[in-house]
Amino acid sequence: MDPVYPAAPLEAPKGSVESHAVPEHQQLLPPAPPSYDQATSISAETTGPAPDIPASGTTTTQHTVVVVPSSPYGPEPMDVQCPHCHNYARTRVSYRPNSRTHLIALILCLFQLYCCVCLPYCISSCMNTNHYCGMCDRYLGTYDRK
């Protein structure tokens, strides 16, 4: 397999004169990122042309909708890195009844199926799932059943 990097360091041609000598360890570093002020300032080059304003004096507004996922956790235990103890572990789950669980039980009562009222409280797919760290047992998040 061929080496990825050249065996000898790159050198300037013999006839060229460098204005300043740069140490070898700084030649391989990428340029430094811009400072916070440079990154957050808006320059005229990046904004583009000004939008056309209608002659009637009304302006149009554009709305941007950002959808944020409610929870990265699912209905089953999963392997995650705990933000509290920083260990990789499988989450421990516990199930908690939600309004859907109570609604199903109420509907079973209305149909006079009293012996089946406890079933929604025994079925995990009718309840929310709380995730806890498998190592430190701290709360991580909830998967809400809709």
Short mmCIF file of N, CA, C and O in Angstrom, two decimals:
data_model
loop_
_atom_site.label_atom_id
_atom_site.label_comp_id
_atom_site.label_asym_id
_atom_site.label_seq_id
_atom_site.Cartn_x
_atom_site.Cartn_y
_atom_site.Cartn_z
N MET A 1 0.85 -1.17 0.00
CA MET A 1 0.00 0.00 0.00
C MET A 1 0.90 1.23 0.00
O MET A 1 1.86 1.31 0.75
N ASP A 2 0.58 2.22 -0.83
CA ASP A 2 1.39 3.44 -0.92
C ASP A 2 1.18 4.30 0.32
O ASP A 2 0.06 4.38 0.84
N PRO A 3 2.24 5.00 0.79
CA PRO A 3 2.06 5.88 1.94
C PRO A 3 1.17 7.07 1.57
O PRO A 3 1.20 7.54 0.44
N VAL A 4 0.41 7.54 2.52
CA VAL A 4 -0.51 8.63 2.28
C VAL A 4 0.24 9.95 2.20
O VAL A 4 -0.05 10.79 1.37
N TYR A 5 1.23 10.14 3.04
CA TYR A 5 2.00 11.37 3.07
C TYR A 5 3.37 11.13 2.41
O TYR A 5 3.88 10.03 2.41
N PRO A 6 3.99 12.17 1.85
CA PRO A 6 5.31 11.98 1.25
C PRO A 6 6.33 11.60 2.33
O PRO A 6 6.21 11.98 3.49
N ALA A 7 7.31 10.82 1.93
CA ALA A 7 8.31 10.34 2.88
C ALA A 7 9.19 11.49 3.36
O ALA A 7 9.58 11.54 4.53
N ALA A 8 9.54 12.42 2.50
CA ALA A 8 10.40 13.54 2.88
C ALA A 8 9.55 14.81 2.93
O ALA A 8 8.58 14.95 2.19
N PRO A 9 9.90 15.76 3.81
CA PRO A 9 9.12 17.00 3.86
C PRO A 9 9.28 17.79 2.57
O PRO A 9 10.30 17.72 1.90
N LEU A 10 8.24 18.53 2.23
CA LEU A 10 8.27 19.34 1.02
C LEU A 10 9.21 20.52 1.23
O LEU A 10 9.20 21.17 2.28
N GLU A 11 10.00 20.81 0.23
CA GLU A 11 10.95 21.91 0.32
C GLU A 11 10.74 22.85 -0.86
O GLU A 11 10.27 22.44 -1.91
N ALA A 12 11.08 24.09 -0.65
CA ALA A 12 10.98 25.08 -1.72
C ALA A 12 12.09 24.82 -2.74
O ALA A 12 13.14 24.26 -2.42
N PRO A 13 11.87 25.19 -4.00
CA PRO A 13 12.92 25.01 -5.00
C PRO A 13 14.20 25.75 -4.58
O PRO A 13 14.17 26.73 -3.84
N LYS A 14 15.33 25.26 -5.07
CA LYS A 14 16.63 25.78 -4.64
C LYS A 14 16.79 27.25 -4.97
O LYS A 14 17.39 27.99 -4.22
N GLY A 15 16.25 27.75 -6.06
CA GLY A 15 16.46 29.13 -6.47
C GLY A 15 15.52 30.12 -5.79
O GLY A 15 15.70 31.31 -5.86
N SER A 16 14.45 29.65 -5.11
CA SER A 16 13.49 30.58 -4.52
C SER A 16 13.93 31.01 -3.13
O SER A 16 14.59 30.28 -2.41
N VAL A 17 13.51 32.22 -2.77
CA VAL A 17 13.85 32.75 -1.46
C VAL A 17 12.54 32.99 -0.72
O VAL A 17 11.65 33.65 -1.22
N GLU A 18 12.42 32.43 0.47
CA GLU A 18 11.21 32.60 1.26
C GLU A 18 11.34 33.87 2.10
O GLU A 18 12.42 34.19 2.61
N SER A 19 10.23 34.59 2.27
CA SER A 19 10.28 35.84 3.02
C SER A 19 10.42 35.57 4.51
O SER A 19 11.03 36.34 5.23
N HIS A 20 9.85 34.49 4.99
CA HIS A 20 10.00 34.15 6.41
C HIS A 20 9.95 32.63 6.54
O HIS A 20 9.30 31.94 5.77
N ALA A 21 10.62 32.11 7.53
CA ALA A 21 10.65 30.67 7.76
C ALA A 21 9.51 30.29 8.69
O ALA A 21 9.30 30.92 9.73
N VAL A 22 8.72 29.28 8.30
CA VAL A 22 7.62 28.80 9.11
C VAL A 22 8.03 27.45 9.67
O VAL A 22 8.47 26.58 8.92
N PRO A 23 7.91 27.25 10.97
CA PRO A 23 8.27 25.94 11.54
C PRO A 23 7.43 24.84 10.90
O PRO A 23 6.31 25.06 10.46
N GLU A 24 7.98 23.65 10.88
CA GLU A 24 7.34 22.52 10.19
C GLU A 24 5.99 22.17 10.81
O GLU A 24 5.05 21.83 10.11
N HIS A 25 5.86 22.25 12.13
CA HIS A 25 4.59 21.88 12.76
C HIS A 25 3.48 22.86 12.44
O HIS A 25 2.31 22.53 12.52
N GLN A 26 3.77 24.09 12.03
CA GLN A 26 2.74 25.05 11.67
C GLN A 26 2.35 24.96 10.20
O GLN A 26 1.33 25.48 9.81
N GLN A 27 3.15 24.31 9.38
CA GLN A 27 2.83 24.19 7.97
C GLN A 27 1.64 23.26 7.74
O GLN A 27 0.89 23.43 6.80
N LEU A 28 1.45 22.29 8.61
CA LEU A 28 0.39 21.30 8.41
C LEU A 28 -0.94 21.71 9.03
O LEU A 28 -1.95 21.08 8.79
N LEU A 29 -0.96 22.78 9.84
CA LEU A 29 -2.19 23.19 10.50
C LEU A 29 -3.10 23.95 9.53
O LEU A 29 -2.63 24.73 8.73
N PRO A 30 -4.41 23.73 9.63
CA PRO A 30 -5.34 24.50 8.79
C PRO A 30 -5.40 25.94 9.31
O PRO A 30 -5.03 26.21 10.46
N PRO A 31 -5.90 26.85 8.51
CA PRO A 31 -6.00 28.22 8.98
C PRO A 31 -6.98 28.32 10.16
O PRO A 31 -7.92 27.54 10.26
N ALA A 32 -6.77 29.28 11.01
CA ALA A 32 -7.62 29.46 12.19
C ALA A 32 -9.02 29.89 11.76
O ALA A 32 -9.17 30.64 10.80
N PRO A 33 -10.05 29.42 12.46
CA PRO A 33 -11.41 29.84 12.12
C PRO A 33 -11.61 31.31 12.47
O PRO A 33 -10.87 31.87 13.27
N PRO A 34 -12.63 31.93 11.89
CA PRO A 34 -12.87 33.35 12.19
C PRO A 34 -13.31 33.52 13.64
O PRO A 34 -13.84 32.60 14.25
N SER A 35 -13.11 34.71 14.18
CA SER A 35 -13.55 34.98 15.54
C SER A 35 -15.08 35.05 15.56
O SER A 35 -15.74 35.08 14.52
N TYR A 36 -15.63 35.12 16.77
CA TYR A 36 -17.08 35.16 16.90
C TYR A 36 -17.65 36.42 16.25
O TYR A 36 -18.68 36.37 15.57
N ASP A 37 -16.99 37.55 16.44
CA ASP A 37 -17.47 38.80 15.86
C ASP A 37 -17.44 38.75 14.33
O ASP A 37 -18.35 39.23 13.67
N GLN A 38 -16.39 38.14 13.76
CA GLN A 38 -16.32 38.03 12.31
C GLN A 38 -17.39 37.08 11.78
O GLN A 38 -17.96 37.31 10.73
N ALA A 39 -17.65 36.01 12.51
CA ALA A 39 -18.62 35.01 12.04
C ALA A 39 -20.05 35.51 12.14
O ALA A 39 -20.91 35.14 11.34
N THR A 40 -20.34 36.36 13.12
CA THR A 40 -21.72 36.80 13.30
C THR A 40 -22.03 38.11 12.60
O THR A 40 -23.20 38.48 12.50
N SER A 41 -21.03 38.82 12.14
CA SER A 41 -21.32 40.08 11.44
C SER A 41 -21.85 39.78 10.04
O SER A 41 -21.47 38.82 9.40
N ILE A 42 -22.75 40.62 9.58
CA ILE A 42 -23.36 40.44 8.26
C ILE A 42 -22.66 41.41 7.31
O ILE A 42 -22.70 42.61 7.48
N SER A 43 -22.05 40.83 6.30
CA SER A 43 -21.38 41.69 5.33
C SER A 43 -22.30 41.90 4.13
O SER A 43 -23.21 41.12 3.87
N ALA A 44 -22.03 42.94 3.37
CA ALA A 44 -22.87 43.27 2.21
C ALA A 44 -22.73 42.23 1.12
O ALA A 44 -23.63 42.03 0.32
N GLU A 45 -21.62 41.52 1.08
CA GLU A 45 -21.40 40.53 0.03
C GLU A 45 -22.28 39.31 0.22
O GLU A 45 -22.72 38.70 -0.73
N THR A 46 -22.56 38.95 1.48
CA THR A 46 -23.32 37.73 1.73
C THR A 46 -24.82 37.93 1.74
O THR A 46 -25.56 36.98 1.67
N THR A 47 -25.29 39.17 1.86
CA THR A 47 -26.73 39.37 1.94
C THR A 47 -27.41 39.33 0.59
O THR A 47 -28.59 39.04 0.50
N GLY A 48 -26.70 39.61 -0.48
CA GLY A 48 -27.29 39.56 -1.81
C GLY A 48 -28.02 40.85 -2.13
O GLY A 48 -28.00 41.81 -1.37
N PRO A 49 -28.72 40.88 -3.26
CA PRO A 49 -29.42 42.11 -3.66
C PRO A 49 -30.62 42.36 -2.76
O PRO A 49 -31.20 41.45 -2.19
N ALA A 50 -31.01 43.59 -2.65
CA ALA A 50 -32.16 43.97 -1.84
C ALA A 50 -33.43 43.49 -2.55
O ALA A 50 -33.52 43.52 -3.77
N PRO A 51 -34.44 43.02 -1.78
CA PRO A 51 -35.67 42.55 -2.42
C PRO A 51 -36.43 43.73 -3.01
O PRO A 51 -36.36 44.85 -2.53
N ASP A 52 -37.17 43.44 -4.08
CA ASP A 52 -37.98 44.47 -4.72
C ASP A 52 -39.17 44.79 -3.85
O ASP A 52 -39.89 43.89 -3.39
N ILE A 53 -39.40 46.06 -3.60
CA ILE A 53 -40.54 46.49 -2.81
C ILE A 53 -41.62 46.91 -3.78
O ILE A 53 -41.39 47.74 -4.66
N PRO A 54 -42.82 46.35 -3.63
CA PRO A 54 -43.90 46.72 -4.54
C PRO A 54 -44.23 48.21 -4.41
O PRO A 54 -44.04 48.83 -3.37
N ALA A 55 -44.75 48.77 -5.49
CA ALA A 55 -45.06 50.20 -5.52
C ALA A 55 -46.20 50.57 -4.59
O ALA A 55 -46.33 51.70 -4.17
N SER A 56 -47.04 49.58 -4.24
CA SER A 56 -48.19 49.89 -3.40
C SER A 56 -47.80 50.13 -1.95
O SER A 56 -48.63 50.58 -1.16
N GLY A 57 -46.56 49.84 -1.57
CA GLY A 57 -46.11 50.09 -0.21
C GLY A 57 -46.28 48.91 0.72
O GLY A 57 -45.90 48.98 1.87
N THR A 58 -46.86 47.81 0.27
CA THR A 58 -46.99 46.64 1.14
C THR A 58 -45.74 45.78 1.01
O THR A 58 -45.14 45.71 -0.05
N THR A 59 -45.36 45.17 2.09
CA THR A 59 -44.19 44.30 2.05
C THR A 59 -44.63 42.87 2.31
O THR A 59 -45.61 42.63 3.00
N THR A 60 -43.90 41.96 1.76
CA THR A 60 -44.18 40.54 1.98
C THR A 60 -43.20 40.02 3.02
O THR A 60 -42.05 40.41 3.06
N THR A 61 -43.69 39.15 3.86
CA THR A 61 -42.84 38.57 4.89
C THR A 61 -42.71 37.08 4.64
O THR A 61 -43.68 36.42 4.31
N GLN A 62 -41.51 36.59 4.82
CA GLN A 62 -41.27 35.16 4.68
C GLN A 62 -41.10 34.58 6.08
O GLN A 62 -40.38 35.13 6.90
N HIS A 63 -41.76 33.47 6.33
CA HIS A 63 -41.68 32.81 7.62
C HIS A 63 -40.93 31.50 7.45
O HIS A 63 -41.21 30.74 6.53
N THR A 64 -40.00 31.26 8.34
CA THR A 64 -39.26 30.01 8.34
C THR A 64 -39.71 29.17 9.52
O THR A 64 -39.72 29.65 10.66
N VAL A 65 -40.10 27.94 9.27
CA VAL A 65 -40.55 27.05 10.32
C VAL A 65 -39.44 26.03 10.58
O VAL A 65 -39.00 25.34 9.67
N VAL A 66 -39.01 25.97 11.82
CA VAL A 66 -37.98 25.01 12.21
C VAL A 66 -38.66 23.93 13.03
O VAL A 66 -39.28 24.21 14.06
N VAL A 67 -38.56 22.69 12.59
CA VAL A 67 -39.17 21.58 13.29
C VAL A 67 -38.10 20.90 14.13
O VAL A 67 -37.09 20.43 13.61
N VAL A 68 -38.32 20.88 15.44
CA VAL A 68 -37.38 20.27 16.36
C VAL A 68 -37.97 18.95 16.81
O VAL A 68 -39.12 18.90 17.26
N PRO A 69 -37.20 17.86 16.68
CA PRO A 69 -37.75 16.58 17.12
C PRO A 69 -38.01 16.62 18.62
O PRO A 69 -37.24 17.18 19.39
N SER A 70 -39.13 16.03 19.06
CA SER A 70 -39.51 16.10 20.46
C SER A 70 -38.56 15.32 21.35
O SER A 70 -38.22 15.77 22.42
N SER A 71 -38.14 14.17 20.94
CA SER A 71 -37.24 13.37 21.77
C SER A 71 -36.45 12.43 20.87
O SER A 71 -37.01 11.82 19.96
N PRO A 72 -35.16 12.27 21.14
CA PRO A 72 -34.38 11.32 20.35
C PRO A 72 -34.59 9.88 20.78
O PRO A 72 -34.03 8.97 20.20
N TYR A 73 -35.38 9.67 21.81
CA TYR A 73 -35.59 8.33 22.36
C TYR A 73 -36.80 7.67 21.73
O TYR A 73 -37.75 8.33 21.35
N GLY A 74 -36.75 6.36 21.66
CA GLY A 74 -37.83 5.61 21.06
C GLY A 74 -38.57 4.79 22.09
O GLY A 74 -38.34 4.92 23.30
N PRO A 75 -39.44 3.90 21.64
CA PRO A 75 -40.24 3.10 22.57
C PRO A 75 -39.46 1.96 23.21
O PRO A 75 -39.90 1.39 24.20
N GLU A 76 -38.30 1.63 22.69
CA GLU A 76 -37.50 0.51 23.19
C GLU A 76 -36.23 1.02 23.87
O GLU A 76 -35.77 2.12 23.57
N PRO A 77 -35.61 0.22 24.76
CA PRO A 77 -34.31 0.62 25.33
C PRO A 77 -33.28 0.80 24.22
O PRO A 77 -33.31 0.09 23.21
N MET A 78 -32.37 1.75 24.38
CA MET A 78 -31.38 2.02 23.35
C MET A 78 -30.04 2.34 23.99
O MET A 78 -29.97 2.72 25.16
N ASP A 79 -28.96 2.17 23.22
CA ASP A 79 -27.62 2.47 23.69
C ASP A 79 -27.33 3.94 23.47
O ASP A 79 -27.39 4.42 22.33
N VAL A 80 -27.00 4.66 24.55
CA VAL A 80 -26.71 6.09 24.47
C VAL A 80 -25.53 6.41 25.38
O VAL A 80 -25.15 5.62 26.23
N GLN A 81 -24.94 7.60 25.17
CA GLN A 81 -23.95 8.11 26.10
C GLN A 81 -24.68 9.05 27.04
O GLN A 81 -25.28 10.04 26.62
N CYS A 82 -24.60 8.77 28.32
CA CYS A 82 -25.31 9.55 29.32
C CYS A 82 -24.68 10.93 29.44
O CYS A 82 -23.46 11.05 29.56
N PRO A 83 -25.47 12.00 29.38
CA PRO A 83 -24.91 13.34 29.53
C PRO A 83 -24.49 13.65 30.97
O PRO A 83 -23.79 14.61 31.20
N HIS A 84 -24.89 12.81 31.92
CA HIS A 84 -24.55 13.06 33.32
C HIS A 84 -23.26 12.33 33.73
O HIS A 84 -22.34 12.95 34.25
N CYS A 85 -23.18 11.01 33.47
CA CYS A 85 -21.99 10.24 33.88
C CYS A 85 -21.05 9.96 32.72
O CYS A 85 -19.97 9.42 32.92
N HIS A 86 -21.44 10.29 31.47
CA HIS A 86 -20.63 10.15 30.26
C HIS A 86 -20.24 8.69 29.97
O HIS A 86 -19.25 8.43 29.30
N ASN A 87 -21.02 7.73 30.44
CA ASN A 87 -20.80 6.32 30.14
C ASN A 87 -21.74 5.90 29.01
O ASN A 87 -22.84 6.41 28.88
N TYR A 88 -21.28 4.94 28.20
CA TYR A 88 -22.15 4.35 27.19
C TYR A 88 -22.89 3.20 27.85
O TYR A 88 -22.28 2.28 28.39
N ALA A 89 -24.20 3.25 27.82
CA ALA A 89 -25.00 2.22 28.47
C ALA A 89 -26.35 2.12 27.78
O ALA A 89 -26.79 3.05 27.10
N ARG A 90 -27.00 1.00 27.98
CA ARG A 90 -28.36 0.82 27.47
C ARG A 90 -29.32 1.46 28.48
O ARG A 90 -29.16 1.31 29.68
N THR A 91 -30.29 2.18 27.95
CA THR A 91 -31.23 2.86 28.84
C THR A 91 -32.16 1.87 29.51
O THR A 91 -32.48 0.82 28.96
N ARG A 92 -32.57 2.21 30.71
CA ARG A 92 -33.60 1.46 31.42
C ARG A 92 -34.89 2.21 31.18
O ARG A 92 -34.93 3.43 31.26
N VAL A 93 -35.94 1.49 30.82
CA VAL A 93 -37.21 2.15 30.51
C VAL A 93 -38.25 1.83 31.57
O VAL A 93 -38.22 0.76 32.19
N SER A 94 -39.11 2.78 31.80
CA SER A 94 -40.29 2.56 32.62
C SER A 94 -41.47 3.18 31.88
O SER A 94 -41.31 4.15 31.15
N TYR A 95 -42.61 2.61 32.08
CA TYR A 95 -43.80 3.04 31.35
C TYR A 95 -44.73 3.80 32.29
O TYR A 95 -44.95 3.38 33.43
N ARG A 96 -45.26 4.92 31.81
CA ARG A 96 -46.17 5.75 32.59
C ARG A 96 -47.45 5.96 31.78
O ARG A 96 -47.40 6.26 30.60
N PRO A 97 -48.61 5.80 32.44
CA PRO A 97 -49.87 6.03 31.74
C PRO A 97 -50.00 7.49 31.30
O PRO A 97 -49.50 8.39 31.95
N ASN A 98 -50.64 7.69 30.18
CA ASN A 98 -50.89 9.04 29.68
C ASN A 98 -52.40 9.20 29.47
O ASN A 98 -53.18 8.32 29.83
N SER A 99 -52.80 10.29 28.89
CA SER A 99 -54.24 10.53 28.70
C SER A 99 -54.86 9.51 27.75
O SER A 99 -56.04 9.15 27.89
N ARG A 100 -54.07 9.00 26.82
CA ARG A 100 -54.58 7.98 25.90
C ARG A 100 -54.93 6.70 26.66
O ARG A 100 -55.93 6.04 26.38
N THR A 101 -54.09 6.35 27.63
CA THR A 101 -54.33 5.15 28.44
C THR A 101 -55.64 5.28 29.20
O THR A 101 -56.46 4.35 29.22
N HIS A 102 -55.85 6.43 29.82
CA HIS A 102 -57.08 6.66 30.58
C HIS A 102 -58.30 6.70 29.66
O HIS A 102 -59.38 6.22 30.03
N LEU A 103 -58.15 7.25 28.47
CA LEU A 103 -59.26 7.32 27.52
C LEU A 103 -59.68 5.91 27.07
O LEU A 103 -60.88 5.62 27.00
N ILE A 104 -58.72 5.04 26.82
CA ILE A 104 -59.05 3.66 26.42
C ILE A 104 -59.78 2.95 27.55
O ILE A 104 -60.76 2.23 27.33
N ALA A 105 -59.30 3.17 28.79
CA ALA A 105 -59.97 2.54 29.94
C ALA A 105 -61.39 3.07 30.10
O ALA A 105 -62.32 2.31 30.41
N LEU A 106 -61.58 4.37 29.86
CA LEU A 106 -62.92 4.96 29.96
C LEU A 106 -63.85 4.38 28.89
O LEU A 106 -65.01 4.06 29.18
N ILE A 107 -63.34 4.22 27.69
CA ILE A 107 -64.16 3.64 26.61
C ILE A 107 -64.55 2.20 26.94
O ILE A 107 -65.69 1.78 26.71
N LEU A 108 -63.62 1.45 27.54
CA LEU A 108 -63.95 0.07 27.94
C LEU A 108 -65.02 0.07 29.02
O LEU A 108 -65.89 -0.82 29.04
N CYS A 109 -64.98 1.06 29.93
CA CYS A 109 -66.03 1.16 30.95
C CYS A 109 -67.38 1.49 30.32
O CYS A 109 -68.42 0.94 30.73
N LEU A 110 -67.37 2.40 29.35
CA LEU A 110 -68.63 2.77 28.71
C LEU A 110 -69.28 1.61 27.98
O LEU A 110 -70.51 1.53 27.87
N PHE A 111 -68.46 0.69 27.45
CA PHE A 111 -68.99 -0.50 26.79
C PHE A 111 -69.23 -1.63 27.77
O PHE A 111 -69.48 -2.78 27.37
N GLN A 112 -69.12 -1.33 29.07
CA GLN A 112 -69.37 -2.27 30.16
C GLN A 112 -68.44 -3.49 30.09
O GLN A 112 -68.84 -4.60 30.41
N LEU A 113 -67.22 -3.26 29.68
CA LEU A 113 -66.20 -4.32 29.67
C LEU A 113 -65.29 -4.12 30.88
O LEU A 113 -64.10 -3.85 30.78
N TYR A 114 -65.88 -4.25 32.06
CA TYR A 114 -65.17 -3.94 33.30
C TYR A 114 -63.98 -4.85 33.55
O TYR A 114 -63.00 -4.44 34.16
N CYS A 115 -64.05 -6.07 33.08
CA CYS A 115 -62.94 -7.00 33.30
C CYS A 115 -61.73 -6.63 32.43
O CYS A 115 -60.61 -7.06 32.71
N CYS A 116 -61.92 -5.80 31.41
CA CYS A 116 -60.82 -5.42 30.50
C CYS A 116 -60.27 -4.02 30.79
O CYS A 116 -59.38 -3.57 30.08
N VAL A 117 -60.79 -3.34 31.80
CA VAL A 117 -60.39 -1.97 32.08
C VAL A 117 -58.90 -1.89 32.43
O VAL A 117 -58.22 -0.92 32.08
N CYS A 118 -58.35 -2.91 33.06
CA CYS A 118 -56.95 -2.87 33.47
C CYS A 118 -55.99 -3.14 32.30
O CYS A 118 -54.79 -2.88 32.41
N LEU A 119 -56.46 -3.61 31.17
CA LEU A 119 -55.58 -3.96 30.04
C LEU A 119 -54.76 -2.77 29.51
O LEU A 119 -53.57 -2.93 29.27
N PRO A 120 -55.33 -1.57 29.31
CA PRO A 120 -54.48 -0.47 28.82
C PRO A 120 -53.32 -0.13 29.76
O PRO A 120 -52.28 0.35 29.33
N TYR A 121 -53.50 -0.42 31.06
CA TYR A 121 -52.44 -0.14 32.03
C TYR A 121 -51.39 -1.24 32.06
O TYR A 121 -50.34 -1.07 32.69
N CYS A 122 -51.64 -2.34 31.37
CA CYS A 122 -50.68 -3.44 31.31
C CYS A 122 -49.95 -3.51 29.97
O CYS A 122 -48.95 -4.20 29.85
N ILE A 123 -50.46 -2.81 28.97
CA ILE A 123 -49.88 -2.85 27.63
C ILE A 123 -48.98 -1.63 27.46
O ILE A 123 -49.42 -0.49 27.58
N SER A 124 -47.70 -1.87 27.16
CA SER A 124 -46.73 -0.77 27.07
C SER A 124 -46.99 0.15 25.88
O SER A 124 -46.62 1.32 25.92
N SER A 125 -47.63 -0.34 24.83
CA SER A 125 -47.87 0.51 23.66
C SER A 125 -48.96 1.55 23.93
O SER A 125 -49.17 2.43 23.11
N CYS A 126 -49.64 1.48 25.06
CA CYS A 126 -50.65 2.47 25.42
C CYS A 126 -50.09 3.53 26.36
O CYS A 126 -50.83 4.41 26.80
N MET A 127 -48.81 3.45 26.72
CA MET A 127 -48.23 4.36 27.70
C MET A 127 -46.97 5.03 27.16
O MET A 127 -46.36 4.56 26.20
N ASN A 128 -46.58 6.15 27.79
CA ASN A 128 -45.33 6.83 27.46
C ASN A 128 -44.16 6.03 28.02
O ASN A 128 -44.30 5.32 29.01
N THR A 129 -42.98 6.19 27.39
CA THR A 129 -41.79 5.48 27.81
C THR A 129 -40.77 6.47 28.35
O THR A 129 -40.33 7.36 27.63
N ASN A 130 -40.42 6.33 29.63
CA ASN A 130 -39.38 7.16 30.24
C ASN A 130 -38.06 6.41 30.17
O ASN A 130 -37.99 5.22 30.50
N HIS A 131 -36.99 7.11 29.74
CA HIS A 131 -35.67 6.49 29.62
C HIS A 131 -34.79 6.99 30.76
O HIS A 131 -34.72 8.19 31.04
N TYR A 132 -34.06 6.05 31.40
CA TYR A 132 -33.12 6.35 32.47
C TYR A 132 -31.77 5.73 32.13
O TYR A 132 -31.71 4.70 31.46
N CYS A 133 -30.68 6.36 32.59
CA CYS A 133 -29.35 5.83 32.33
C CYS A 133 -29.20 4.48 33.02
O CYS A 133 -29.61 4.30 34.17
N GLY A 134 -28.59 3.52 32.34
CA GLY A 134 -28.38 2.20 32.91
C GLY A 134 -27.28 2.17 33.96
O GLY A 134 -27.22 1.24 34.76
N MET A 135 -26.40 3.18 33.99
CA MET A 135 -25.31 3.22 34.96
C MET A 135 -25.65 4.07 36.18
O MET A 135 -25.56 3.62 37.31
N CYS A 136 -26.02 5.33 35.97
CA CYS A 136 -26.25 6.24 37.10
C CYS A 136 -27.73 6.39 37.44
O CYS A 136 -28.08 7.06 38.40
N ASP A 137 -28.62 5.81 36.64
CA ASP A 137 -30.06 5.78 36.88
C ASP A 137 -30.69 7.17 36.91
O ASP A 137 -31.65 7.40 37.62
N ARG A 138 -30.16 8.11 36.12
CA ARG A 138 -30.73 9.45 36.04
C ARG A 138 -31.65 9.52 34.83
O ARG A 138 -31.44 8.86 33.83
N TYR A 139 -32.66 10.39 34.94
CA TYR A 139 -33.65 10.55 33.89
C TYR A 139 -33.01 11.17 32.65
O TYR A 139 -32.29 12.16 32.73
N LEU A 140 -33.27 10.59 31.46
CA LEU A 140 -32.70 11.09 30.20
C LEU A 140 -33.76 11.72 29.30
O LEU A 140 -33.51 12.72 28.66
N GLY A 141 -34.94 11.13 29.22
CA GLY A 141 -35.95 11.68 28.34
C GLY A 141 -37.16 10.78 28.26
O GLY A 141 -37.19 9.68 28.82
N THR A 142 -38.17 11.24 27.53
CA THR A 142 -39.43 10.51 27.40
C THR A 142 -39.81 10.36 25.95
O THR A 142 -39.63 11.30 25.15
N TYR A 143 -40.30 9.20 25.60
CA TYR A 143 -40.90 8.97 24.29
C TYR A 143 -42.40 9.08 24.47
O TYR A 143 -43.01 8.27 25.18
N ASP A 144 -43.00 10.11 23.89
CA ASP A 144 -44.44 10.34 24.03
C ASP A 144 -45.18 9.59 22.93
O ASP A 144 -44.92 9.78 21.75
N ARG A 145 -46.13 8.81 23.33
CA ARG A 145 -47.01 8.13 22.36
C ARG A 145 -48.11 9.10 21.99
O ARG A 145 -48.73 9.69 22.85
N LYS A 146 -48.34 9.27 20.74
CA LYS A 146 -49.36 10.22 20.28
C LYS A 146 -50.62 9.49 19.91
O LYS A 146 -50.66 8.42 19.48
#
